[in-house]
GROMACS .gro file of C-alpha atoms in nm:
model
  455
    1MET     CA    1   4.516  23.783   3.329
    2VAL     CA    2   4.606  23.453   3.165
    3TYR     CA    3   4.804  23.508   2.847
    4GLU     CA    4   4.915  23.226   2.619
    5ILE     CA    5   5.135  23.232   2.311
    6TYR     CA    6   5.111  22.854   2.267
    7PRO     CA    7   4.746  22.753   2.233
    8TRP     CA    8   4.828  22.396   2.340
    9PHE     CA    9   4.997  22.507   2.668
   10HIS     CA   10   4.676  22.471   2.866
   11GLY     CA   11   4.625  22.105   2.942
   12SER     CA   12   4.936  21.996   2.752
   13PHE     CA   13   5.096  21.728   2.967
   14ALA     CA   14   5.408  21.711   2.744
   15LEU     CA   15   5.485  22.082   2.776
   16ARG     CA   16   5.415  22.082   3.149
   17THR     CA   17   5.653  21.788   3.186
   18GLY     CA   18   5.916  21.976   2.987
   19ILE     CA   19   5.887  22.278   3.215
   20VAL     CA   20   5.924  22.052   3.518
   21LEU     CA   21   6.238  21.906   3.357
   22ILE     CA   22   6.376  22.258   3.311
   23ALA     CA   23   6.305  22.338   3.676
   24GLU     CA   24   6.468  22.013   3.790
   25THR     CA   25   6.780  22.086   3.583
   26ALA     CA   26   6.791  22.435   3.729
   27LEU     CA   27   6.763  22.287   4.078
   28VAL     CA   28   7.071  22.072   4.011
   29SER     CA   29   7.255  22.384   3.897
   30PHE     CA   30   7.138  22.575   4.205
   31ILE     CA   31   7.261  22.305   4.443
   32SER     CA   32   7.593  22.274   4.255
   33VAL     CA   33   7.665  22.647   4.251
   34ALA     CA   34   7.551  22.696   4.610
   35GLY     CA   35   7.781  22.411   4.713
   36LEU     CA   36   8.075  22.566   4.527
   37LEU     CA   37   8.017  22.907   4.687
   38LEU     CA   38   7.996  22.740   5.028
   39VAL     CA   39   8.327  22.559   4.968
   40VAL     CA   40   8.490  22.885   4.858
   41LEU     CA   41   8.357  23.061   5.169
   42ILE     CA   42   8.485  22.788   5.402
   43ARG     CA   43   8.831  22.784   5.240
   44THR     CA   44   8.853  23.162   5.253
   45ILE     CA   45   8.757  23.170   5.623
   46LYS     CA   46   9.012  22.899   5.704
   47ARG     CA   47   9.285  23.087   5.517
   48TRP     CA   48   9.193  23.411   5.690
   49ASN     CA   49   9.208  23.237   6.029
   50ARG     CA   50   9.552  23.092   5.946
   51GLN     CA   51   9.680  23.435   5.847
   52ARG     CA   52   9.523  23.601   6.152
   53THR     CA   53   9.687  23.355   6.390
   54GLY     CA   54  10.024  23.360   6.213
   55ASN     CA   55   9.988  23.002   6.085
   56ALA     CA   56   9.950  23.075   5.716
   57LEU     CA   57  10.066  22.793   5.491
   58PRO     CA   58  10.345  22.872   5.246
   59THR     CA   59  10.135  22.702   4.980
   60ASP     CA   60   9.834  22.928   5.031
   61GLU     CA   61   9.763  23.079   4.691
   62PRO     CA   62   9.700  23.452   4.665
   63ILE     CA   63   9.340  23.523   4.568
   64GLN     CA   64   9.351  23.667   4.218
   65PRO     CA   65   9.169  23.987   4.113
   66VAL     CA   66   8.964  23.788   3.863
   67ALA     CA   67   8.825  23.592   4.158
   68ALA     CA   68   8.569  23.871   4.200
   69LEU     CA   69   8.450  23.817   3.841
   70PHE     CA   70   8.435  23.442   3.894
   71LEU     CA   71   8.231  23.473   4.214
   72LEU     CA   72   7.992  23.723   4.057
   73ALA     CA   73   7.949  23.497   3.753
   74MET     CA   74   7.861  23.212   3.990
   75CYS     CA   75   7.611  23.436   4.169
   76MET     CA   76   7.453  23.507   3.831
   77GLU     CA   77   7.430  23.131   3.772
   78LEU     CA   78   7.256  23.101   4.107
   79GLY     CA   79   7.004  23.366   4.004
   80GLN     CA   80   6.949  23.202   3.665
   81ALA     CA   81   6.869  22.876   3.841
   82VAL     CA   82   6.616  23.047   4.069
   83ALA     CA   83   6.446  23.212   3.770
   84ASN     CA   84   6.411  22.878   3.592
   85ILE     CA   85   6.290  22.703   3.908
   86MET     CA   86   6.014  22.964   3.934
   87SER     CA   87   5.860  22.819   3.615
   88ILE     CA   88   5.740  22.521   3.818
   89ARG     CA   89   5.438  22.733   3.913
   90TRP     CA   90   5.333  22.763   3.550
   91ALA     CA   91   5.362  22.387   3.503
   92PHE     CA   92   5.125  22.320   3.793
   93GLN     CA   93   4.864  22.578   3.688
   94SER     CA   94   4.897  22.501   3.314
   95ALA     CA   95   4.933  22.867   3.220
   96THR     CA   96   5.137  23.178   3.293
   97THR     CA   97   4.955  23.438   3.497
   98GLU     CA   98   5.083  23.791   3.465
   99GLY     CA   99   5.137  23.979   3.789
  100HIS     CA  100   5.409  24.047   4.045
  101TYR     CA  101   5.539  23.689   4.036
  102CYS     CA  102   5.559  23.692   3.657
  103THR     CA  103   5.733  24.031   3.652
  104ALA     CA  104   5.980  23.916   3.918
  105GLN     CA  105   6.073  23.613   3.707
  106ALA     CA  106   6.116  23.826   3.395
  107VAL     CA  107   6.338  24.082   3.571
  108LEU     CA  108   6.545  23.810   3.741
  109LYS     CA  109   6.595  23.634   3.408
  110GLN     CA  110   6.717  23.950   3.238
  111LEU     CA  111   6.944  24.055   3.525
  112THR     CA  112   7.113  23.719   3.567
  113ASN     CA  113   7.127  23.621   3.200
  114ASP     CA  114   7.295  23.947   3.104
  115GLY     CA  115   7.511  23.947   3.416
  116ALA     CA  116   7.637  23.595   3.350
  117ALA     CA  117   7.717  23.684   2.987
  118LEU     CA  118   7.907  24.001   3.081
  119PHE     CA  119   8.102  23.849   3.370
  120THR     CA  120   8.189  23.545   3.156
  121MET     CA  121   8.315  23.775   2.881
  122PHE     CA  122   8.519  23.985   3.127
  123LEU     CA  123   8.660  23.668   3.283
  124GLY     CA  124   8.790  23.561   2.942
  125ILE     CA  125   8.947  23.904   2.887
  126MET     CA  126   9.120  23.902   3.227
  127THR     CA  127   9.240  23.546   3.165
  128VAL     CA  128   9.413  23.629   2.837
  129LEU     CA  129   9.545  23.966   2.955
  130PRO     CA  130   9.850  23.827   3.146
  131THR     CA  131   9.943  23.624   2.837
  132ILE     CA  132   9.944  23.933   2.615
  133TRP     CA  133  10.073  24.176   2.878
  134PRO     CA  134  10.244  23.981   3.161
  135ALA     CA  135  10.339  24.291   3.361
  136ALA     CA  136   9.969  24.369   3.399
  137MET     CA  137   9.944  24.120   3.684
  138LEU     CA  138  10.265  24.212   3.870
  139GLY     CA  139  10.348  24.486   4.117
  140ASP     CA  140  10.166  24.805   4.015
  141GLY     CA  141  10.006  24.601   3.740
  142MET     CA  142   9.827  24.391   4.002
  143ARG     CA  143   9.673  24.706   4.145
  144ARG     CA  144   9.575  24.812   3.795
  145ALA     CA  145   9.416  24.473   3.740
  146LYS     CA  146   9.208  24.519   4.054
  147ARG     CA  147   9.091  24.860   3.935
  148VAL     CA  148   9.002  24.714   3.594
  149VAL     CA  149   8.801  24.436   3.759
  150TRP     CA  150   8.604  24.678   3.973
  151GLY     CA  151   8.551  24.895   3.667
  152MET     CA  152   8.398  24.594   3.495
  153VAL     CA  153   8.170  24.535   3.792
  154ALA     CA  154   8.061  24.900   3.783
  155PHE     CA  155   7.988  24.868   3.410
  156VAL     CA  156   7.756  24.572   3.473
  157VAL     CA  157   7.567  24.760   3.746
  158VAL     CA  158   7.517  25.065   3.522
  159PHE     CA  159   7.418  24.836   3.234
  160TRP     CA  160   7.151  24.675   3.453
  161LEU     CA  161   7.009  25.014   3.545
  162PHE     CA  162   6.980  25.115   3.180
  163ILE     CA  163   6.827  24.795   3.042
  164ILE     CA  164   6.569  24.769   3.320
  165THR     CA  165   6.470  25.118   3.428
  166ILE     CA  166   6.458  25.285   3.086
  167PRO     CA  167   6.254  25.023   2.892
  168ALA     CA  168   6.035  24.936   3.192
  169THR     CA  169   5.936  25.301   3.241
  170THR     CA  170   5.902  25.398   2.875
  171VAL     CA  171   5.778  25.079   2.705
  172ASP     CA  172   5.426  24.957   2.767
  173HIS     CA  173   5.406  24.588   2.860
  174TYR     CA  174   5.784  24.541   2.859
  175TYR     CA  175   5.769  24.240   3.093
  176GLY     CA  176   5.503  23.972   3.073
  177SER     CA  177   5.419  23.620   2.964
  178THR     CA  178   5.602  23.462   2.673
  179GLY     CA  179   5.404  23.137   2.696
  180PRO     CA  180   5.580  22.879   2.914
  181TRP     CA  181   5.740  23.147   3.140
  182CYS     CA  182   5.775  23.522   3.177
  183TRP     CA  183   6.024  23.750   3.007
  184ILE     CA  184   5.984  24.012   2.728
  185PRO     CA  185   5.660  23.918   2.547
  186THR     CA  186   5.638  23.932   2.170
  187LYS     CA  187   5.258  23.930   2.154
  188LEU     CA  188   4.980  24.106   2.342
  189ASN     CA  189   4.619  23.995   2.302
  190GLY     CA  190   4.713  23.820   1.979
  191HIS     CA  191   4.894  24.118   1.830
  192VAL     CA  192   5.267  24.115   1.757
  193ILE     CA  193   5.489  24.364   1.942
  194PRO     CA  194   5.785  24.418   1.701
  195ARG     CA  195   5.952  24.664   1.937
  196ASN     CA  196   5.983  24.395   2.204
  197GLU     CA  197   6.135  24.157   1.950
  198TYR     CA  198   6.422  24.396   1.888
  199LEU     CA  199   6.456  24.486   2.256
  200GLY     CA  200   6.495  24.118   2.342
  201ILE     CA  201   6.786  24.088   2.099
  202ALA     CA  202   6.946  24.420   2.193
  203THR     CA  203   6.924  24.376   2.569
  204GLU     CA  204   7.006  24.006   2.598
  205TYR     CA  205   7.076  23.779   2.303
  206GLY     CA  206   7.313  24.023   2.139
  207TRP     CA  207   7.522  24.016   2.457
  208PHE     CA  208   7.510  23.636   2.460
  209TRP     CA  209   7.666  23.625   2.114
  210LEU     CA  210   7.921  23.895   2.195
  211ALA     CA  211   8.027  23.708   2.508
  212SER     CA  212   8.058  23.381   2.317
  213LEU     CA  213   8.270  23.536   2.040
  214THR     CA  214   8.491  23.714   2.293
  215CYS     CA  215   8.547  23.394   2.490
  216PHE     CA  216   8.640  23.203   2.176
  217GLY     CA  217   8.883  23.479   2.082
  218CYS     CA  218   9.045  23.503   2.427
  219TYR     CA  219   9.071  23.136   2.511
  220GLY     CA  220   9.150  23.050   2.150
  221TYR     CA  221   9.451  23.282   2.160
  222ILE     CA  222   9.577  23.109   2.475
  223VAL     CA  223   9.525  22.764   2.325
  224VAL     CA  224   9.712  22.851   2.005
  225ARG     CA  225   9.999  23.006   2.198
  226TRP     CA  226  10.035  22.713   2.435
  227TRP     CA  227  10.006  22.463   2.152
  228LYS     CA  228  10.299  22.628   1.977
  229GLU     CA  229  10.506  22.587   2.293
  230ALA     CA  230  10.400  22.225   2.340
  231ASP     CA  231  10.718  22.090   2.178
  232ARG     CA  232  10.907  22.229   2.478
  233ASP     CA  233  10.647  22.137   2.737
  234PRO     CA  234  10.399  21.857   2.649
  235GLU     CA  235  10.198  21.949   2.959
  236LEU     CA  236  10.082  22.259   2.773
  237ILE     CA  237   9.888  22.036   2.530
  238ARG     CA  238   9.675  21.907   2.816
  239GLN     CA  239   9.628  22.257   2.952
  240ALA     CA  240   9.534  22.387   2.607
  241ILE     CA  241   9.271  22.116   2.564
  242VAL     CA  242   9.131  22.194   2.908
  243MET     CA  243   9.120  22.568   2.836
  244ILE     CA  244   8.917  22.531   2.516
  245TRP     CA  245   8.633  22.370   2.709
  246TYR     CA  246   8.532  22.706   2.858
  247PRO     CA  247   8.415  22.876   2.536
  248VAL     CA  248   8.281  22.548   2.398
  249ALA     CA  249   8.067  22.491   2.707
  250TYR     CA  250   7.932  22.845   2.701
  251PHE     CA  251   7.854  22.820   2.328
  252VAL     CA  252   7.662  22.494   2.374
  253GLU     CA  253   7.467  22.647   2.662
  254ILE     CA  254   7.354  22.969   2.496
  255PHE     CA  255   7.359  22.922   2.117
  256PRO     CA  256   7.078  22.664   2.069
  257GLN     CA  257   6.839  22.856   2.293
  258SER     CA  258   6.916  23.188   2.127
  259VAL     CA  259   6.854  23.037   1.782
  260VAL     CA  260   6.517  22.891   1.885
  261ARG     CA  261   6.425  23.217   2.054
  262VAL     CA  262   6.505  23.420   1.742
  263LEU     CA  263   6.303  23.174   1.532
  264ASN     CA  264   6.010  23.220   1.771
  265MET     CA  265   6.041  23.597   1.735
  266HIS     CA  266   6.056  23.575   1.357
  267ALA     CA  267   5.754  23.343   1.346
  268ALA     CA  268   5.555  23.592   1.553
  269LEU     CA  269   5.652  23.879   1.322
  270VAL     CA  270   5.560  23.702   0.997
  271GLY     CA  271   5.259  23.519   1.137
  272LYS     CA  272   5.394  23.167   1.097
  273PRO     CA  273   5.378  22.882   1.352
  274PRO     CA  274   5.669  22.881   1.600
  275PRO     CA  275   5.912  22.586   1.626
  276ALA     CA  276   5.780  22.282   1.810
  277ALA     CA  277   5.768  22.321   2.187
  278GLY     CA  278   6.011  22.033   2.224
  279TRP     CA  279   6.291  22.247   2.080
  280THR     CA  280   6.216  22.522   2.327
  281VAL     CA  281   6.227  22.275   2.616
  282LEU     CA  282   6.544  22.100   2.497
  283THR     CA  283   6.744  22.418   2.442
  284THR     CA  284   6.626  22.565   2.772
  285VAL     CA  285   6.737  22.250   2.954
  286LEU     CA  286   7.084  22.303   2.804
  287PHE     CA  287   7.079  22.665   2.917
  288ALA     CA  288   6.962  22.566   3.266
  289SER     CA  289   7.259  22.326   3.286
  290SER     CA  290   7.512  22.610   3.277
  291GLY     CA  291   7.542  22.622   3.656
  292TRP     CA  292   7.643  22.263   3.718
  293VAL     CA  293   7.856  22.256   3.401
  294ASN     CA  294   8.059  22.555   3.522
  295VAL     CA  295   8.102  22.394   3.863
  296LEU     CA  296   8.225  22.078   3.691
  297LEU     CA  297   8.480  22.281   3.491
  298TRP     CA  298   8.594  22.453   3.812
  299VAL     CA  299   8.658  22.115   3.972
  300ILE     CA  300   8.829  21.929   3.687
  301THR     CA  301   9.036  22.204   3.523
  302GLY     CA  302   9.215  22.330   3.834
  303ARG     CA  303   9.142  22.697   3.753
  304GLN     CA  304   9.022  22.788   4.100
  305TYR     CA  305   9.133  23.154   4.115
  306GLY     CA  306   9.315  23.120   4.448
  307PHE     CA  307   9.037  22.921   4.617
  308SER     CA  308   9.207  22.580   4.592
  309ALA     CA  309   9.230  22.363   4.901
  310ALA     CA  310   9.545  22.356   5.115
  311PRO     CA  311   9.760  22.052   5.022
  312ASP     CA  312   9.780  21.751   5.249
  313LEU     CA  313  10.155  21.736   5.316
  314SER     CA  314  10.322  21.421   5.447
  315ASP     CA  315  10.533  21.410   5.764
  316ASP     CA  316  10.850  21.381   5.556
  317ASP     CA  317  10.757  21.693   5.365
  318GLU     CA  318  10.686  21.877   5.690
  319GLU     CA  319  11.032  21.795   5.817
  320SER     CA  320  11.227  21.873   5.504
  321GLY     CA  321  11.017  22.160   5.373
  322VAL     CA  322  11.049  22.010   5.025
  323VAL     CA  323  10.737  21.992   4.811
  324GLY     CA  324  10.894  21.852   4.498
  325ARG     CA  325  11.184  21.905   4.265
  326TYR     CA  326  11.242  22.064   3.929
  327GLU     CA  327  11.470  21.872   3.698
  328LEU     CA  328  11.617  22.040   3.393
  329LYS     CA  329  11.545  21.865   3.068
  330PRO     CA  330  11.827  21.769   2.833
  331GLY     CA  331  11.876  22.043   2.580
  332ALA     CA  332  11.772  22.330   2.803
  333ASP     CA  333  11.967  22.644   2.717
  334VAL     CA  334  12.180  22.736   3.017
  335ALA     CA  335  12.425  22.971   2.849
  336GLY     CA  336  12.518  23.257   3.077
  337LEU     CA  337  12.373  23.101   3.391
  338ASP     CA  338  12.565  23.107   3.715
  339ALA     CA  339  12.737  22.775   3.777
  340SER     CA  340  12.575  22.741   4.117
  341SER     CA  341  12.227  22.773   3.976
  342VAL     CA  342  12.227  22.496   3.721
  343ASP     CA  343  12.413  22.180   3.640
  344PRO     CA  344  12.566  22.216   3.290
  345SER     CA  345  12.482  21.851   3.232
  346HIS     CA  346  12.117  21.956   3.224
  347VAL     CA  347  12.021  21.694   3.479
  348GLY     CA  348  12.066  21.899   3.794
  349VAL     CA  349  11.794  21.846   4.051
  350TYR     CA  350  11.670  22.141   4.254
  351GLU     CA  351  11.448  22.102   4.555
  352PRO     CA  352  11.258  22.425   4.608
  353GLN     CA  353  11.146  22.486   4.962
  354ARG     CA  354  10.778  22.505   5.035
  355GLY     CA  355  10.668  22.835   4.889
  356ALA     CA  356  10.767  22.765   4.531
  357SER     CA  357  10.512  22.611   4.300
  358LEU     CA  358  10.492  22.526   3.933
  359GLU     CA  359  10.230  22.720   3.742
  360ARG     CA  360  10.232  22.665   3.368
  361GLY     CA  361  10.608  22.652   3.353
  362PHE     CA  362  10.690  22.928   3.597
  363LEU     CA  363  10.827  22.912   3.950
  364GLN     CA  364  10.620  23.140   4.167
  365PRO     CA  365  10.681  23.206   4.539
  366GLU     CA  366  10.382  23.197   4.766
  367ALA     CA  367  10.537  23.167   5.112
  368ALA     CA  368  10.590  23.423   5.382
  369HIS     CA  369  10.769  23.219   5.647
  370GLU     CA  370  11.116  23.099   5.737
  371VAL     CA  371  11.096  22.809   5.491
  372ASN     CA  372  11.036  23.029   5.190
  373THR     CA  373  11.388  23.035   5.052
  374ASN     CA  374  11.452  22.849   4.731
  375PRO     CA  375  11.803  22.704   4.684
  376ALA     CA  376  11.742  22.693   4.311
  377PHE     CA  377  11.787  23.069   4.307
  378PRO     CA  378  12.136  23.158   4.438
  379GLY     CA  379  12.185  23.474   4.635
  380TYR     CA  380  11.857  23.451   4.822
  381VAL     CA  381  11.875  23.347   5.185
  382PRO     CA  382  11.600  23.290   5.440
  383PRO     CA  383  11.454  23.601   5.604
  384SER     CA  384  11.608  23.704   5.932
  385ASP     CA  385  11.412  23.709   6.257
  386SER     CA  386  11.311  24.065   6.181
  387GLY     CA  387  11.149  23.951   5.860
  388GLU     CA  388  11.406  24.105   5.629
  389GLN     CA  389  11.465  23.940   5.295
  390HIS     CA  390  11.828  23.937   5.180
  391ALA     CA  391  11.896  23.923   4.809
  392GLY     CA  392  12.242  23.905   4.665
  393GLY     CA  393  12.396  24.043   4.983
  394GLY     CA  394  12.162  24.341   5.000
  395LEU     CA  395  11.846  24.413   5.190
  396GLY     CA  396  11.531  24.323   4.999
  397SER     CA  397  11.159  24.344   5.054
  398PRO     CA  398  11.022  24.182   5.370
  399ASP     CA  399  10.709  24.108   5.170
  400ALA     CA  400  10.888  23.956   4.873
  401TYR     CA  401  10.713  23.621   4.901
  402ARG     CA  402  10.400  23.755   5.057
  403ALA     CA  403  10.336  23.961   4.747
  404SER     CA  404  10.425  23.666   4.524
  405VAL     CA  405  10.690  23.881   4.357
  406TYR     CA  406  11.057  23.801   4.412
  407SER     CA  407  11.206  24.146   4.471
  408SER     CA  408  11.550  24.267   4.367
  409THR     CA  409  11.772  24.522   4.538
  410THR     CA  410  11.955  24.613   4.219
  411GLY     CA  411  11.673  24.813   4.066
  412THR     CA  412  11.656  24.589   3.763
  413ALA     CA  413  11.354  24.594   3.541
  414PRO     CA  414  11.134  24.285   3.522
  415SER     CA  415  11.249  24.037   3.263
  416PRO     CA  416  11.023  24.023   2.957
  417THR     CA  417  11.016  23.647   2.963
  418GLY     CA  418  11.222  23.498   3.242
  419TYR     CA  419  11.039  23.342   3.534
  420GLY     CA  420  10.700  23.442   3.410
  421ALA     CA  421  10.773  23.788   3.273
  422GLY     CA  422  10.921  23.951   3.575
  423VAL     CA  423  10.783  23.742   3.857
  424TYR     CA  424  11.148  23.708   3.961
  425GLN     CA  425  11.402  23.986   3.937
  426SER     CA  426  11.758  23.865   3.960
  427PRO     CA  427  12.014  24.026   4.191
  428TYR     CA  428  12.273  23.923   3.933
  429ALA     CA  429  12.143  24.144   3.653
  430ALA     CA  430  12.406  24.370   3.499
  431GLY     CA  431  12.237  24.689   3.609
  432PRO     CA  432  11.921  24.897   3.610
  433GLY     CA  433  11.706  24.838   3.306
  434THR     CA  434  11.881  24.518   3.204
  435THR     CA  435  11.711  24.188   3.153
  436ASN     CA  436  11.745  23.889   3.375
  437PRO     CA  437  12.052  23.680   3.280
  438TYR     CA  438  11.863  23.372   3.390
  439ASP     CA  439  11.594  23.402   3.124
  440THR     CA  440  11.795  23.200   2.873
  441GLY     CA  441  11.571  22.896   2.864
  442ALA     CA  442  11.655  22.706   3.178
  443TYR     CA  443  11.350  22.827   3.359
  444GLN     CA  444  11.134  22.883   3.056
  445PRO     CA  445  10.828  22.665   2.991
  446GLY     CA  446  10.950  22.322   2.890
  447ALA     CA  447  11.297  22.361   3.036
  448TYR     CA  448  11.214  22.160   3.343
  449THR     CA  449  10.974  21.896   3.464
  450TYR     CA  450  10.811  21.866   3.801
  451HIS     CA  451  10.840  21.562   4.027
  452ASP     CA  452  10.619  21.545   4.334
  453ASN     CA  453  10.834  21.300   4.532
  454GLY     CA  454  10.586  21.021   4.489
  455HIS     CA  455  10.278  21.210   4.609
   0.00000   0.00000   0.00000
């Protein structure tokens, strides 16, 4: 059966050209996302081989729990691209023909559109969570974060089952032609289907808007917080500007199309002409661009969720084990710090061994080898041949660096702010339950700058 909402679809060269443009844009997104996933796979295999052969690099980042959400969101982008590419068939035959192909496109659109919205929303939540509750990503909190992530994945799977199986088995003509492609039709044989109008909003566009609002709230909170700290660390201004691009990009991708779609639905309900086809094509091109736009953000913002490439270290760096230095800024509060840990003149230079890296103002260990000691933190010495980690004269965790958590043998609680809210626990703390005496500003965001030794 050939079913047309737009009477000028058949034989309309302009609309057919627009659908081809949508398919071409989707193809660019498909190639971009597939390339990103291939790069991630190659880097992960290389890292796994290094770890398996005992040649892991100290600078290898731990893969974060949110990486699962990121990868699944990218898989949804891949599916969205395929669904839009499928419309090329309608452009060549000048009409949408209902059948298995049409139903497959409609189901794929709903699965991937909703999946991308939900995973994008969850990614924003998991991004802001460490800022609000830093301990959530450390120690037992890291395990909790993994459970939360898999809970989110389970929610999406159950959501898919409900929005597809229930309407498809109880609603007549739930999937079909909407004119230029297949999705949830709003008309059948010239008659309006109001129920499908509301189902389209409830099962897809409502989730688009919820995801967009959630992303603005989550990333907006981070931006405001970092901007307030920018007087201590100007680098945070750049990071804040970069971070705001995520919700802005998602809003630009989904909002215009959702508005045009709702206008089309309303026009069908009240019996008025729908918006010009050009608006449908333009907004769908924006939506089809989401794949390559997200890949571009992944490349330029540096938020790679533990999938970044291994650094190309120079020969000098290989010999010295030094990857840079942290220099205290004038005015940094060093009251109460051990004399050996900081120069009271505020210009002391510390050369952390490979295994320490700067991440938004925090020193975080990522090494698990003999070069993983950091002379900027007194009391910690290199692991012995047996892999033991000594801290303040006592025996510490052999996996202190491997777990990216600097362990303490004194039983002290994680500091609420120092070194990234408990990433480091000091062996010099006064006793169990006390805070870290080093969290007085010297290692807080803005207290030091990073120099990469000319690289």
